Amino acid sequence: MRVRPRRNRKNELIRKMVEETVLRPANLIYPLFLLEGDLEKQAIDSLPGIFRMNLNDLFLEVEASVAVGICSFVLFPAVPEKYKDKTASYSVNAANFYLEAIRQLKQKFPQIILMSDVAMDPYSSDGHDGYVENGEILNDRTLPILGDMALAQAQAGIDIIGPSDMMDGRVGFIRDVLDSKGFLNTSIMSYTAKYASAFYGPFRQALYSAPKAGDKKTYQMNPANKTEALIEADLDTAEGADFLMVKPALCYMDVIHALKQHSNLPIAAYNVSGEYAMLMAACEKGWLDYNLAMPEMLLSLKRAGADVILTYFAKDFAQLYHQK
Ligand code: PBG
C-alpha cells in the first residue's frame, strides 16, 4: 500500500494541520426568549438550560455570553395573550416591551449584533405568521404589517431583521420600507427555506405561539422539496437579502449544501428547538456525551455549508471552545 490516509491522522498536530472545517464562536447566533416586566426567570420543559427571561436576567445572560465570545443574539418575545389581536398591533405599540428591550440592550452592549424576528405569530390571536381571514393566510394583506414591524425594530436599533414568516415578497417589501426611512444599513437575514417542520414544537411552547387552528403548510415549505428552496433563494437575493437561512438545520443539510453551491451570499442554518431538545434528551439519559456530540453536530452544519448557525448551544459551545 503506497496510499495510507491514516498518516494524516497520526497525531493531533497533523490532524489540526489538515483540518478542513473550523467553527468559531463568532459564527454563532444565540436565541434568547424575553419576558415582559420583572417576571422571574422561567424554565422551558422541552428546552433544558434555556429560559424565558426578563430584561435584567437577559443582561446577565448577554454579559456571560459576550465573555466567552458569543456576541450575536436573536431575540424572541413571549407575548402575554392579552396583547394579541388579528393584526399583531402590539408589535408596533409604543409601550412594546420587546422594542424597549432592543433599545436597552443596544445601549448597554453597543458592540453586540442583535437580530429580530419578523412574523405575526407571537402577537397574533390566530397564532399564524400572516393575517388570517376565513381560515386563509392572506399574503399581501400581511406585507404592510411585517413592514411596520420591521421598521419599528430598526428604529429601536436592531442590527439584523429576521423575517421568519415565509410570505411571498416580504424581503423586498421590508427592504423598501427600511430604505425609504433611511435604514440603509439595517441588514436582512431572510428565513429563505423555512420548512413546515415538527421540530419547532418546543419553541412554540416557549412562546405560547402555536397556531390556534390549522397548520403552516400554505406558507412554510414542504419537507419533501429541495429545488423549490432555490426559487426562494433567487427571490430573496433579488429582493435584497444579506443572508439566506435554512431552517431547521439537521434534517435539511442537503438544502444547506444546495444553497451554498447556488448562492454567493452567506448561508445561515437555524439549529431549531426540537433539534436541541432531541440531543439534550439523549444526553440527560446518558445515551450521548454532550461535550462530544454537541460540537460535532454544530461542526457538521458548518461543513455542510452553513457560514452562520443560530443555536441554543451557542454559549456552551463557546465555553468548550475556549477549554480546548
Ligand atoms: C416564528 C418562528 C418559529 C421559529 C422561529 N421563528 C416557529 C414557527 O414558525 O412556528 C422556530 C425556532 C425554533 O424552533 O427554535 N415565525
Coordinates of N, CA and C in Angstrom, one line a residue, residues 115 163 166 170 189-195 197 200 221 223 225-226 229-230 232-233 236 243-261 263 266-272 275 301 304-311:
M115 N -30.4 40.5 16.5 CA -31.3 40.2 15.3 C -32.7 40.0 15.9
P163 N -36.9 38.1 8.9 CA -38.3 37.7 8.5 C -38.4 36.2 8.5
M166 N -42.3 33.7 5.9 CA -42.5 33.0 4.6 C -43.6 33.5 3.7
R170 N -41.8 39.4 0.9 CA -41.7 40.2 2.2 C -40.3 40.8 2.3
M189 N -31.7 39.1 7.4 CA -31.4 37.7 7.2 C -32.7 37.0 7.0
S190 N -32.9 36.6 5.8 CA -34.2 36.0 5.4 C -34.2 34.5 5.8
Y191 N -35.3 34.1 6.4 CA -35.6 32.7 6.6 C -36.1 32.3 5.2
T192 N -35.1 31.9 4.4 CA -35.3 31.6 2.9 C -36.1 30.3 2.7
A193 N -35.5 29.2 3.2 CA -36.1 27.9 3.1 C -36.5 27.5 4.5
K194 N -37.7 27.9 4.9 CA -38.2 27.5 6.2 C -39.3 26.5 6.0
Y195 N -39.1 25.3 6.5 CA -39.9 24.2 6.3 C -41.0 24.1 7.3
S197 N -42.2 22.2 9.8 CA -41.5 21.2 10.5 C -42.1 20.9 11.8
Y200 N -40.3 22.5 15.5 CA -40.5 23.8 16.2 C -41.3 23.7 17.4
M221 N -42.4 25.7 3.8 CA -42.1 24.7 2.7 C -42.4 23.3 3.1
P223 N -41.4 19.6 3.5 CA -40.1 19.0 3.8 C -39.6 18.1 2.6
N225 N -39.2 19.0 -0.4 CA -38.7 19.8 -1.6 C -37.4 20.4 -1.3
K226 N -36.5 20.3 -2.3 CA -35.2 21.0 -2.3 C -35.0 22.0 -3.4
A229 N -36.4 25.4 -2.8 CA -35.6 26.3 -2.0 C -34.7 27.2 -2.8
L230 N -34.4 26.8 -4.0 CA -33.6 27.6 -4.9 C -34.4 28.8 -5.5
E232 N -36.8 30.2 -3.8 CA -36.9 31.1 -2.7 C -35.5 31.9 -2.6
A233 N -34.4 31.2 -2.8 CA -33.1 31.8 -2.7 C -32.9 32.9 -3.7
D236 N -35.2 35.9 -2.7 CA -34.6 36.7 -1.6 C -33.4 37.5 -2.0
F243 N -28.4 37.7 4.0 CA -28.1 36.3 4.3 C -29.3 35.5 3.9
L244 N -29.0 34.2 3.6 CA -30.1 33.3 3.3 C -30.1 32.2 4.4
M245 N -31.2 31.9 4.9 CA -31.3 30.9 6.0 C -32.0 29.6 5.6
V246 N -31.5 28.5 6.1 CA -32.3 27.2 6.0 C -32.7 26.9 7.4
K247 N -33.9 26.4 7.5 CA -34.5 26.1 8.9 C -35.5 25.0 8.7
P248 N -35.5 23.9 9.6 CA -34.5 23.5 10.5 C -33.1 23.2 9.8
A249 N -32.2 22.7 10.6 CA -30.8 22.5 10.1 C -30.5 21.0 9.9
L250 N -30.7 20.2 10.9 CA -30.1 18.9 10.9 C -30.7 18.0 9.8
C251 N -32.0 18.0 9.7 CA -32.7 17.2 8.7 C -32.6 17.8 7.3
Y252 N -32.0 19.0 7.2 CA -32.0 19.7 5.9 C -30.6 20.1 5.5
M253 N -29.6 19.3 5.8 CA -28.2 19.6 5.5 C -28.0 19.6 4.0
D254 N -28.8 18.8 3.2 CA -28.7 18.8 1.8 C -29.2 20.1 1.2
V255 N -30.1 20.7 1.9 CA -30.6 22.0 1.4 C -29.6 23.1 1.7
I256 N -29.0 23.0 2.9 CA -27.9 24.0 3.2 C -26.8 23.9 2.2
H257 N -26.4 22.7 1.8 CA -25.4 22.4 0.8 C -25.8 23.0 -0.5
A258 N -27.0 22.7 -0.9 CA -27.5 23.2 -2.2 C -27.5 24.8 -2.3
L259 N -27.9 25.4 -1.2 CA -27.9 26.9 -1.2 C -26.5 27.4 -1.2
K260 N -25.6 26.8 -0.5 CA -24.2 27.2 -0.5 C -23.6 27.1 -1.9
Q261 N -24.0 26.1 -2.6 CA -23.5 25.9 -4.0 C -24.1 26.9 -4.9
S263 N -25.5 30.0 -4.2 CA -25.6 31.4 -3.9 C -24.2 31.9 -3.5
P266 N -23.8 34.8 2.2 CA -23.6 33.9 3.4 C -24.8 33.1 3.7
I267 N -24.6 31.8 4.0 CA -25.8 30.9 4.3 C -25.8 30.7 5.8
A268 N -27.0 30.8 6.4 CA -27.2 30.6 7.8 C -28.1 29.3 8.0
A269 N -27.9 28.6 9.1 CA -28.7 27.5 9.4 C -29.3 27.6 10.8
Y270 N -30.6 27.4 11.0 CA -31.2 27.5 12.3 C -31.3 26.1 12.9
N271 N -30.5 25.8 13.8 CA -30.5 24.6 14.6 C -31.6 24.7 15.6
V272 N -32.8 24.3 15.2 CA -34.0 24.7 15.9 C -34.2 24.0 17.3
E275 N -34.3 20.2 17.6 CA -33.0 19.6 17.4 C -32.2 19.7 18.7
L301 N -22.8 21.1 10.6 CA -23.6 22.1 9.8 C -22.7 23.1 9.1
A304 N -21.4 21.3 6.1 CA -22.5 21.2 5.0 C -22.6 22.5 4.2
G305 N -22.1 23.6 4.8 CA -22.2 24.9 4.1 C -22.7 26.1 4.8
A306 N -23.1 25.9 6.1 CA -23.6 27.0 6.9 C -22.4 27.9 7.4
D307 N -22.5 29.2 7.0 CA -21.5 30.1 7.5 C -21.8 30.6 8.9
V308 N -23.1 30.6 9.1 CA -23.6 31.2 10.4 C -24.6 30.1 10.9
I309 N -24.6 29.9 12.2 CA -25.5 28.9 12.8 C -26.3 29.6 14.0
L310 N -27.6 29.6 13.9 CA -28.4 30.0 15.1 C -28.6 28.8 15.9
T311 N -28.2 28.9 17.2 CA -28.3 27.7 18.0 C -28.4 27.9 19.5

